mmCIF file of C-alpha atoms in Angstrom:
data_model
loop_
_atom_site.group_PDB
_atom_site.id
_atom_site.type_symbol
_atom_site.label_atom_id
_atom_site.label_comp_id
_atom_site.label_asym_id
_atom_site.label_seq_id
_atom_site.Cartn_x
_atom_site.Cartn_y
_atom_site.Cartn_z
ATOM 1 C CA MET A 1402 129.186 110.814 109.858
ATOM 2 C CA SER A 1403 129.728 108.661 106.782
ATOM 3 C CA LEU A 1404 128.716 108.953 103.140
ATOM 4 C CA ASN A 1405 127.115 105.517 103.507
ATOM 5 C CA ASP A 1406 124.826 106.610 106.360
ATOM 6 C CA VAL A 1407 121.162 105.831 105.760
ATOM 7 C CA VAL A 1408 119.094 108.993 105.616
ATOM 8 C CA ILE A 1409 115.452 109.939 105.201
ATOM 9 C CA SER A 1410 115.404 112.029 102.035
ATOM 10 C CA GLY A 1411 111.688 112.148 101.262
ATOM 11 C CA MET A 1412 108.367 111.772 103.019
ATOM 12 C CA SER A 1413 104.647 112.010 102.408
ATOM 13 C CA GLY A 1414 101.399 110.960 103.990
ATOM 14 C CA ARG A 1415 97.691 111.294 104.642
ATOM 15 C CA PHE A 1416 96.586 111.969 108.206
ATOM 16 C CA PRO A 1417 93.456 112.999 110.139
ATOM 17 C CA LEU A 1418 92.258 116.364 108.751
ATOM 18 C CA SER A 1419 95.637 116.604 106.987
ATOM 19 C CA ASP A 1420 96.305 115.671 103.361
ATOM 20 C CA THR A 1421 100.063 116.315 103.584
ATOM 21 C CA THR A 1422 102.865 116.248 106.135
ATOM 22 C CA ASP A 1423 102.943 120.058 106.071
ATOM 23 C CA GLU A 1424 99.236 120.227 106.932
ATOM 24 C CA LEU A 1425 99.786 117.743 109.765
ATOM 25 C CA ALA A 1426 102.649 119.849 111.138
ATOM 26 C CA LYS A 1427 100.558 123.012 110.972
ATOM 27 C CA ASN A 1428 97.642 121.342 112.770
ATOM 28 C CA LEU A 1429 99.969 120.088 115.484
ATOM 29 C CA PHE A 1430 101.659 123.466 115.974
ATOM 30 C CA ASP A 1431 98.270 125.217 116.008
ATOM 31 C CA GLY A 1432 96.929 122.792 118.613
ATOM 32 C CA THR A 1433 94.113 121.616 116.331
ATOM 33 C CA ASP A 1434 92.096 118.694 117.662
ATOM 34 C CA MET A 1435 92.168 116.210 114.774
ATOM 35 C CA ILE A 1436 89.942 113.708 116.587
ATOM 36 C CA THR A 1437 86.417 113.934 115.208
ATOM 37 C CA GLY A 1438 83.133 112.275 116.163
ATOM 38 C CA ASP A 1439 81.247 112.369 112.883
ATOM 39 C CA ASP A 1440 79.528 109.689 110.827
ATOM 40 C CA THR A 1441 81.950 109.504 107.901
ATOM 41 C CA ARG A 1442 82.800 105.882 108.714
ATOM 42 C CA TRP A 1443 79.516 104.504 110.119
ATOM 43 C CA PRO A 1444 76.291 105.928 111.612
ATOM 44 C CA ILE A 1445 76.637 107.405 115.085
ATOM 45 C CA GLY A 1446 74.913 105.208 117.641
ATOM 46 C CA ILE A 1447 75.014 102.218 115.305
ATOM 47 C CA TYR A 1448 74.590 99.713 118.157
ATOM 48 C CA SER A 1449 72.446 101.665 120.606
ATOM 49 C CA THR A 1450 70.584 104.899 121.297
ATOM 50 C CA MET A 1451 73.350 106.435 123.420
ATOM 51 C CA LYS A 1452 73.346 110.211 123.136
ATOM 52 C CA TYR A 1453 76.438 112.000 121.922
ATOM 53 C CA ASN A 1454 77.278 115.651 122.064
ATOM 54 C CA GLN A 1455 79.045 116.338 118.756
ATOM 55 C CA GLY A 1456 80.613 112.907 118.963
ATOM 56 C CA LEU A 1457 81.850 113.305 122.542
ATOM 57 C CA VAL A 1458 80.200 110.995 125.023
ATOM 58 C CA VAL A 1459 78.450 112.914 127.783
ATOM 59 C CA LEU A 1460 78.869 110.949 131.023
ATOM 60 C CA SER A 1461 78.714 111.744 134.703
ATOM 61 C CA LYS A 1462 80.788 108.676 135.559
ATOM 62 C CA LEU A 1463 82.919 106.341 133.507
ATOM 63 C CA ASN A 1464 80.751 103.414 134.648
ATOM 64 C CA ASP A 1465 77.707 105.033 133.002
ATOM 65 C CA LEU A 1466 79.057 104.097 129.584
ATOM 66 C CA ASN A 1467 77.091 101.540 127.594
ATOM 67 C CA LEU A 1468 79.842 99.354 126.211
ATOM 68 C CA ASN A 1469 77.531 97.896 123.561
ATOM 69 C CA ASP A 1470 77.870 101.087 121.543
ATOM 70 C CA ILE A 1471 80.820 102.557 119.680
ATOM 71 C CA CYS A 1472 82.170 105.959 120.582
ATOM 72 C CA PRO A 1473 82.698 107.536 117.147
ATOM 73 C CA ARG A 1474 85.653 109.715 118.163
ATOM 74 C CA MET A 1475 88.783 108.871 116.190
ATOM 75 C CA GLY A 1476 91.253 110.531 113.853
ATOM 76 C CA LYS A 1477 89.980 109.963 110.324
ATOM 77 C CA ILE A 1478 91.462 110.569 106.895
ATOM 78 C CA MET A 1479 88.703 112.595 105.328
ATOM 79 C CA ASP A 1480 89.276 112.202 101.582
ATOM 80 C CA CYS A 1481 89.923 108.601 100.597
ATOM 81 C CA ASN A 1482 87.716 108.180 97.516
ATOM 82 C CA ARG A 1483 89.638 109.933 94.757
ATOM 83 C CA PHE A 1484 92.212 108.121 92.638
ATOM 84 C CA ASP A 1485 93.644 108.558 89.132
ATOM 85 C CA SER A 1486 94.072 104.974 87.968
ATOM 86 C CA SER A 1487 95.381 105.953 84.518
ATOM 87 C CA PHE A 1488 98.302 107.814 86.120
ATOM 88 C CA PHE A 1489 99.490 104.534 87.641
ATOM 89 C CA GLY A 1490 98.596 102.338 84.653
ATOM 90 C CA LEU A 1491 96.067 100.181 86.504
ATOM 91 C CA MET A 1492 92.880 98.613 85.154
ATOM 92 C CA GLU A 1493 89.816 100.674 86.018
ATOM 93 C CA GLN A 1494 87.858 97.486 86.686
ATOM 94 C CA MET A 1495 90.299 96.397 89.385
ATOM 95 C CA VAL A 1496 90.861 99.862 90.836
ATOM 96 C CA ASP A 1497 87.185 100.063 91.763
ATOM 97 C CA GLU A 1498 87.750 97.145 94.139
ATOM 98 C CA ILE A 1499 91.132 98.145 95.573
ATOM 99 C CA ASP A 1500 91.279 99.064 99.239
ATOM 100 C CA PRO A 1501 91.588 102.880 99.659
ATOM 101 C CA GLN A 1502 94.768 102.313 101.665
ATOM 102 C CA ALA A 1503 96.359 100.506 98.717
ATOM 103 C CA ARG A 1504 95.474 103.369 96.387
ATOM 104 C CA MET A 1505 96.904 105.978 98.729
ATOM 105 C CA LEU A 1506 100.085 103.935 99.203
ATOM 106 C CA LEU A 1507 100.753 104.323 95.471
ATOM 107 C CA GLU A 1508 100.183 108.084 95.704
ATOM 108 C CA ILE A 1509 102.349 108.756 98.739
ATOM 109 C CA THR A 1510 105.186 106.598 97.374
ATOM 110 C CA TYR A 1511 105.294 108.837 94.316
ATOM 111 C CA GLU A 1512 105.136 111.957 96.482
ATOM 112 C CA ALA A 1513 107.879 110.787 98.875
ATOM 113 C CA ILE A 1514 110.280 110.011 96.024
ATOM 114 C CA ALA A 1515 109.493 113.345 94.369
ATOM 115 C CA ASP A 1516 110.001 115.038 97.744
ATOM 116 C CA ALA A 1517 113.515 113.595 97.716
ATOM 117 C CA GLY A 1518 114.142 115.486 94.463
ATOM 118 C CA ILE A 1519 113.974 112.383 92.273
ATOM 119 C CA ASN A 1520 111.765 111.577 89.310
ATOM 120 C CA PRO A 1521 110.267 108.164 90.169
ATOM 121 C CA GLN A 1522 110.822 107.118 86.542
ATOM 122 C CA GLU A 1523 114.569 107.268 87.206
ATOM 123 C CA LEU A 1524 114.246 104.411 89.700
ATOM 124 C CA ARG A 1525 112.577 101.906 87.356
ATOM 125 C CA GLY A 1526 114.480 98.625 87.427
ATOM 126 C CA SER A 1527 116.486 99.697 90.482
ATOM 127 C CA GLN A 1528 117.258 97.704 93.617
ATOM 128 C CA THR A 1529 114.665 99.567 95.642
ATOM 129 C CA GLY A 1530 112.967 97.640 98.438
ATOM 130 C CA VAL A 1531 109.379 98.168 99.581
ATOM 131 C CA TYR A 1532 108.386 97.543 103.189
ATOM 132 C CA VAL A 1533 104.817 98.222 104.328
ATOM 133 C CA GLY A 1534 103.749 98.033 107.963
ATOM 134 C CA VAL A 1535 100.069 97.129 108.366
ATOM 135 C CA SER A 1536 97.825 95.445 110.926
ATOM 136 C CA ILE A 1537 95.592 92.731 109.504
ATOM 137 C CA TYR A 1538 92.436 91.800 111.374
ATOM 138 C CA ALA A 1539 91.001 88.342 110.803
ATOM 139 C CA MET A 1540 87.576 87.844 109.204
ATOM 140 C CA THR A 1541 86.643 91.509 108.823
ATOM 141 C CA ASP A 1542 85.355 91.403 105.264
ATOM 142 C CA GLY A 1543 84.240 87.935 104.178
ATOM 143 C CA TYR A 1544 82.650 87.544 100.761
ATOM 144 C CA PRO A 1545 80.431 90.385 99.561
ATOM 145 C CA GLU A 1546 76.771 89.531 100.085
ATOM 146 C CA ASP A 1547 75.877 89.907 96.422
ATOM 147 C CA ILE A 1548 78.249 87.159 95.283
ATOM 148 C CA GLN A 1549 78.330 84.785 98.229
ATOM 149 C CA PRO A 1550 75.116 82.808 97.442
ATOM 150 C CA ASP A 1551 76.307 81.918 93.939
ATOM 151 C CA LEU A 1552 80.070 82.110 94.079
ATOM 152 C CA ARG A 1553 80.810 79.913 91.059
ATOM 153 C CA SER A 1554 78.797 82.062 88.680
ATOM 154 C CA SER A 1555 80.475 85.161 90.096
ATOM 155 C CA LEU A 1556 84.005 83.781 90.005
ATOM 156 C CA GLN A 1557 85.480 86.722 88.084
ATOM 157 C CA SER A 1558 83.995 89.278 90.467
ATOM 158 C CA ALA A 1559 85.139 87.244 93.449
ATOM 159 C CA MET A 1560 88.664 87.011 92.048
ATOM 160 C CA LEU A 1561 88.898 90.738 91.400
ATOM 161 C CA GLN A 1562 87.548 91.669 94.826
ATOM 162 C CA THR A 1563 89.719 89.144 96.641
ATOM 163 C CA THR A 1564 92.997 89.973 94.902
ATOM 164 C CA ALA A 1565 92.343 93.718 94.897
ATOM 165 C CA ASN A 1566 91.631 93.828 98.621
ATOM 166 C CA THR A 1567 94.220 91.369 99.904
ATOM 167 C CA LYS A 1568 96.600 93.321 102.110
ATOM 168 C CA THR A 1569 99.405 90.948 101.146
ATOM 169 C CA PHE A 1570 99.669 92.840 97.869
ATOM 170 C CA TYR A 1571 100.079 96.312 99.384
ATOM 171 C CA ALA A 1572 103.850 96.220 98.853
ATOM 172 C CA SER A 1573 103.821 94.094 95.689
ATOM 173 C CA ARG A 1574 101.526 96.569 93.936
ATOM 174 C CA ILE A 1575 103.959 99.418 94.657
ATOM 175 C CA SER A 1576 106.876 97.383 93.285
ATOM 176 C CA TYR A 1577 104.820 96.474 90.211
ATOM 177 C CA VAL A 1578 103.714 100.011 89.393
ATOM 178 C CA TYR A 1579 107.172 101.551 89.866
ATOM 179 C CA ASP A 1580 109.167 98.549 88.558
ATOM 180 C CA PHE A 1581 111.239 98.137 91.717
ATOM 181 C CA LYS A 1582 113.395 94.997 91.858
ATOM 182 C CA GLY A 1583 114.283 94.846 95.556
ATOM 183 C CA PRO A 1584 112.497 92.935 98.338
ATOM 184 C CA SER A 1585 108.796 93.691 98.635
ATOM 185 C CA MET A 1586 106.839 92.730 101.730
ATOM 186 C CA ILE A 1587 104.221 93.645 104.261
ATOM 187 C CA VAL A 1588 105.061 93.543 107.965
ATOM 188 C CA ASP A 1589 102.441 92.946 110.642
ATOM 189 C CA THR A 1590 103.596 93.333 114.237
ATOM 190 C CA ALA A 1591 100.493 95.213 115.438
ATOM 191 C CA CYS A 1592 101.283 98.695 116.804
ATOM 192 C CA SER A 1593 104.957 98.426 115.876
ATOM 193 C CA ALA A 1594 104.389 97.362 112.248
ATOM 194 C CA GLY A 1595 105.685 100.597 110.706
ATOM 195 C CA LEU A 1596 108.881 100.663 112.769
ATOM 196 C CA SER A 1597 109.395 96.937 112.211
ATOM 197 C CA ALA A 1598 109.204 97.638 108.476
ATOM 198 C CA MET A 1599 111.803 100.378 108.988
ATOM 199 C CA THR A 1600 114.107 97.937 110.799
ATOM 200 C CA LEU A 1601 113.918 95.384 107.988
ATOM 201 C CA ALA A 1602 114.620 98.110 105.438
ATOM 202 C CA MET A 1603 117.587 99.349 107.474
ATOM 203 C CA ASN A 1604 119.018 95.837 107.692
ATOM 204 C CA ASP A 1605 118.845 95.406 103.908
ATOM 205 C CA MET A 1606 120.393 98.845 103.367
ATOM 206 C CA ARG A 1607 123.264 98.062 105.734
ATOM 207 C CA LEU A 1608 123.901 94.674 104.139
ATOM 208 C CA GLY A 1609 124.025 96.252 100.690
ATOM 209 C CA HIS A 1610 121.063 94.257 99.400
ATOM 210 C CA ILE A 1611 119.278 97.392 98.181
ATOM 211 C CA ASP A 1612 120.168 100.920 97.128
ATOM 212 C CA ASN A 1613 116.961 102.638 98.278
ATOM 213 C CA ALA A 1614 113.957 101.767 100.399
ATOM 214 C CA VAL A 1615 110.318 102.776 100.414
ATOM 215 C CA VAL A 1616 109.014 102.337 103.968
ATOM 216 C CA CYS A 1617 105.294 102.769 104.563
ATOM 217 C CA GLY A 1618 102.894 102.449 107.446
ATOM 218 C CA THR A 1619 99.142 102.324 106.989
ATOM 219 C CA HIS A 1620 96.062 101.964 109.146
ATOM 220 C CA MET A 1621 92.492 102.895 108.298
ATOM 221 C CA LEU A 1622 89.333 101.647 109.945
ATOM 222 C CA PHE A 1623 86.239 100.821 107.911
ATOM 223 C CA GLU A 1624 84.808 97.961 110.002
ATOM 224 C CA PRO A 1625 82.844 99.164 113.062
ATOM 225 C CA PHE A 1626 83.022 95.901 114.980
ATOM 226 C CA ILE A 1627 86.846 96.197 115.258
ATOM 227 C CA TYR A 1628 86.493 99.472 117.139
ATOM 228 C CA GLN A 1629 83.641 97.985 119.156
ATOM 229 C CA PHE A 1630 85.535 95.023 120.579
ATOM 230 C CA GLN A 1631 88.672 97.102 121.151
ATOM 231 C CA GLN A 1632 86.627 99.605 123.169
ATOM 232 C CA GLU A 1633 84.958 96.796 125.107
ATOM 233 C CA LEU A 1634 88.395 95.438 126.025
ATOM 234 C CA ASN A 1635 89.665 98.944 126.921
ATOM 235 C CA ILE A 1636 92.336 98.677 124.267
ATOM 236 C CA CYS A 1637 90.678 101.753 122.798
ATOM 237 C CA SER A 1638 89.004 104.320 125.018
ATOM 238 C CA PRO A 1639 85.194 103.885 125.088
ATOM 239 C CA ARG A 1640 85.015 107.599 126.003
ATOM 240 C CA GLY A 1641 87.002 108.651 122.940
ATOM 241 C CA VAL A 1642 89.602 110.333 125.166
ATOM 242 C CA ALA A 1643 93.287 109.369 125.247
ATOM 243 C CA ALA A 1644 94.151 109.919 128.911
ATOM 244 C CA VAL A 1645 97.873 109.322 128.547
ATOM 245 C CA LEU A 1646 99.801 109.005 131.826
ATOM 246 C CA ASP A 1647 96.548 109.532 133.727
ATOM 247 C CA ARG A 1648 94.854 107.402 136.369
ATOM 248 C CA GLU A 1649 91.633 107.605 134.329
ATOM 249 C CA ALA A 1650 93.363 106.008 131.342
ATOM 250 C CA ASP A 1651 91.075 103.503 129.632
ATOM 251 C CA GLY A 1652 92.717 103.018 126.242
ATOM 252 C CA PHE A 1653 93.930 104.952 123.237
ATOM 253 C CA VAL A 1654 91.958 106.682 120.494
ATOM 254 C CA LYS A 1655 92.562 105.418 116.987
ATOM 255 C CA GLY A 1656 94.103 107.728 114.433
ATOM 256 C CA GLU A 1657 94.307 106.825 110.750
ATOM 257 C CA SER A 1658 97.432 107.316 108.709
ATOM 258 C CA VAL A 1659 98.895 106.266 105.385
ATOM 259 C CA CYS A 1660 102.489 107.475 105.304
ATOM 260 C CA CYS A 1661 105.810 106.867 103.607
ATOM 261 C CA VAL A 1662 109.490 107.713 103.992
ATOM 262 C CA PHE A 1663 112.146 107.255 101.312
ATOM 263 C CA LEU A 1664 115.549 105.992 102.453
ATOM 264 C CA GLN A 1665 118.824 106.555 100.623
ATOM 265 C CA ARG A 1666 122.518 106.557 101.413
ATOM 266 C CA ARG A 1667 123.877 109.972 102.265
ATOM 267 C CA HIS A 1668 126.082 110.284 99.192
ATOM 268 C CA ASN A 1669 123.075 109.790 96.885
ATOM 269 C CA ALA A 1670 120.631 112.048 98.738
ATOM 270 C CA ARG A 1671 119.622 115.442 97.370
ATOM 271 C CA ARG A 1672 117.971 116.444 100.630
ATOM 272 C CA ILE A 1673 118.213 115.072 104.157
ATOM 273 C CA TYR A 1674 115.470 115.210 106.768
ATOM 274 C CA ALA A 1675 117.226 112.951 109.261
ATOM 275 C CA THR A 1676 119.950 110.335 109.622
ATOM 276 C CA VAL A 1677 118.797 106.918 110.814
ATOM 277 C CA LEU A 1678 121.500 105.793 113.227
ATOM 278 C CA SER A 1679 119.963 102.614 114.574
ATOM 279 C CA SER A 1680 116.839 100.518 114.225
ATOM 280 C CA ARG A 1681 116.260 97.330 116.187
ATOM 281 C CA MET A 1682 113.414 95.167 117.444
ATOM 282 C CA ASN A 1683 112.883 92.414 119.998
ATOM 283 C CA ILE A 1684 110.077 90.660 121.869
ATOM 284 C CA ASP A 1685 109.467 89.839 125.528
ATOM 285 C CA GLY A 1686 109.528 86.070 125.182
ATOM 286 C CA ASN A 1687 107.808 83.950 127.814
ATOM 287 C CA LYS A 1688 106.659 85.664 131.021
ATOM 288 C CA THR A 1689 104.369 84.760 133.922
ATOM 289 C CA VAL A 1690 102.029 87.751 133.410
ATOM 290 C CA GLY A 1691 100.980 86.490 129.986
ATOM 291 C CA MET A 1692 101.722 87.291 126.361
ATOM 292 C CA TYR A 1693 99.860 90.610 126.133
ATOM 293 C CA PHE A 1694 101.276 92.397 129.192
ATOM 294 C CA PRO A 1695 104.229 94.631 128.209
ATOM 295 C CA SER A 1696 107.692 94.114 129.678
ATOM 296 C CA ALA A 1697 109.652 97.137 130.889
ATOM 297 C CA GLU A 1698 112.776 94.978 131.085
ATOM 298 C CA ALA A 1699 112.591 93.950 127.415
ATOM 299 C CA GLN A 1700 111.928 97.523 126.317
ATOM 300 C CA GLU A 1701 114.851 98.828 128.379
ATOM 301 C CA GLU A 1702 117.157 96.186 126.933
ATOM 302 C CA LEU A 1703 116.205 97.183 123.384
ATOM 303 C CA MET A 1704 116.716 100.895 124.077
ATOM 304 C CA VAL A 1705 120.169 100.319 125.551
ATOM 305 C CA LYS A 1706 121.256 98.081 122.664
ATOM 306 C CA SER A 1707 119.961 100.627 120.141
ATOM 307 C CA TYR A 1708 122.088 103.516 121.393
ATOM 308 C CA SER A 1709 125.073 101.404 122.419
ATOM 309 C CA GLU A 1710 125.620 99.806 119.000
ATOM 310 C CA VAL A 1711 126.082 103.224 117.364
ATOM 311 C CA ASN A 1712 127.945 104.824 120.308
ATOM 312 C CA VAL A 1713 125.276 107.436 121.000
ATOM 313 C CA ASP A 1714 125.471 109.038 124.434
ATOM 314 C CA PRO A 1715 121.990 108.634 125.988
ATOM 315 C CA LEU A 1716 122.516 111.919 127.808
ATOM 316 C CA ALA A 1717 122.712 113.661 124.425
ATOM 317 C CA LEU A 1718 119.059 112.812 123.799
ATOM 318 C CA THR A 1719 116.922 115.936 124.210
ATOM 319 C CA TYR A 1720 113.483 114.551 123.301
ATOM 320 C CA PHE A 1721 111.829 111.123 123.378
ATOM 321 C CA GLU A 1722 108.868 110.211 121.148
ATOM 322 C CA ALA A 1723 107.097 107.672 123.344
ATOM 323 C CA HIS A 1724 104.470 105.107 122.407
ATOM 324 C CA CYS A 1725 102.227 105.959 125.392
ATOM 325 C CA THR A 1726 99.091 103.953 124.658
ATOM 326 C CA GLY A 1727 96.945 105.554 127.352
ATOM 327 C CA THR A 1728 96.426 102.203 129.063
ATOM 328 C CA LYS A 1729 96.998 101.300 132.687
ATOM 329 C CA ALA A 1730 99.275 98.455 131.652
ATOM 330 C CA GLY A 1731 101.279 100.059 128.860
ATOM 331 C CA ASP A 1732 102.158 103.551 130.096
ATOM 332 C CA PRO A 1733 103.827 102.623 133.445
ATOM 333 C CA GLN A 1734 105.906 99.867 131.842
ATOM 334 C CA GLU A 1735 107.102 102.123 129.041
ATOM 335 C CA LEU A 1736 107.967 105.000 131.382
ATOM 336 C CA LYS A 1737 109.898 102.624 133.608
ATOM 337 C CA ALA A 1738 111.936 101.451 130.615
ATOM 338 C CA ILE A 1739 112.618 104.997 129.385
ATOM 339 C CA TYR A 1740 113.640 106.145 132.851
ATOM 340 C CA ASN A 1741 115.989 103.215 133.395
ATOM 341 C CA ALA A 1742 117.585 103.393 129.940
ATOM 342 C CA TYR A 1743 117.930 107.152 129.499
ATOM 343 C CA CYS A 1744 117.898 108.598 133.022
ATOM 344 C CA LYS A 1745 118.855 106.200 135.798
ATOM 345 C CA ARG A 1746 121.471 104.137 133.958
ATOM 346 C CA PRO A 1747 123.486 107.066 132.488
ATOM 347 C CA GLY A 1748 122.930 109.352 135.499
ATOM 348 C CA ARG A 1749 120.821 112.053 133.849
ATOM 349 C CA THR A 1750 120.316 115.170 135.956
ATOM 350 C CA GLU A 1751 118.256 117.244 133.483
ATOM 351 C CA PRO A 1752 114.615 116.469 132.569
ATOM 352 C CA LEU A 1753 113.960 114.381 129.454
ATOM 353 C CA PRO A 1754 110.878 115.727 127.627
ATOM 354 C CA LEU A 1755 108.455 113.129 126.277
#
């Protein structure tokens, strides 16, 4: 243990049926199903007349599913419309156009810093970095229909809507509002975007480039066709059921989240949730099975390097938070990597809970 260790000193977030991290914890401990099949995002049965029973698809066989429709079951943030623009000193005209995720990122950054026992005003002008993990889908929005036919005459509206909704500015807007002077960037590595953002923040903390870091991850779904094509490809389950480690696995179920952790060095922290010992990332490189098929070997290599560089005994691990996508390709490869890195290689004799 060192006074320069990087620690998580504050956290906050919005989650399905949970407006705070405490509410999320309570729902998890109570076994609450936070996956809902309502019409808060788009009308149920938007592409067909398939019948749903409270959002759960009623099927006798998996093959009975009409893949032209969208199963509405997903974990949704329920309250995403409220925002106090004056609190953050933003123009009301622009705030009306800002993506709800961007608004919530400002809120949870404030809450995470306050959770660390710090007044955010104390950090103005500081070397605080902002790293936001987000997945960007191409061509989901386009120009709004009311301005597209006559774009030149609606240039101001187009500018406001474009700049307000561009995900590139998720991090920059946080740095602007709070007057942070450190690096400010979004990170898009698909499912791993949030942890990739954490790795970049950790690297800058270790190198002494920054004194604190705001690390966020965000994903909300407002475009129905994204969920449609992901269900058709069995990336997401067309049944709305995450059958993890199951032979009936046909994809994961999306869950929305806008969350933030605040990183400090131990000697500056007023509270400590956890110490971040290691954070690394890699990629499979070229392989004969194609770019999208996961590699157990690459995952195992990363796990071993992660615990070896900080001299952590893999046998000391008592719990593993796995990715477990609920896909026939992803789950077996990940389990193979975990087994090899934390069980077979070190000679584990006790079970490792996932």
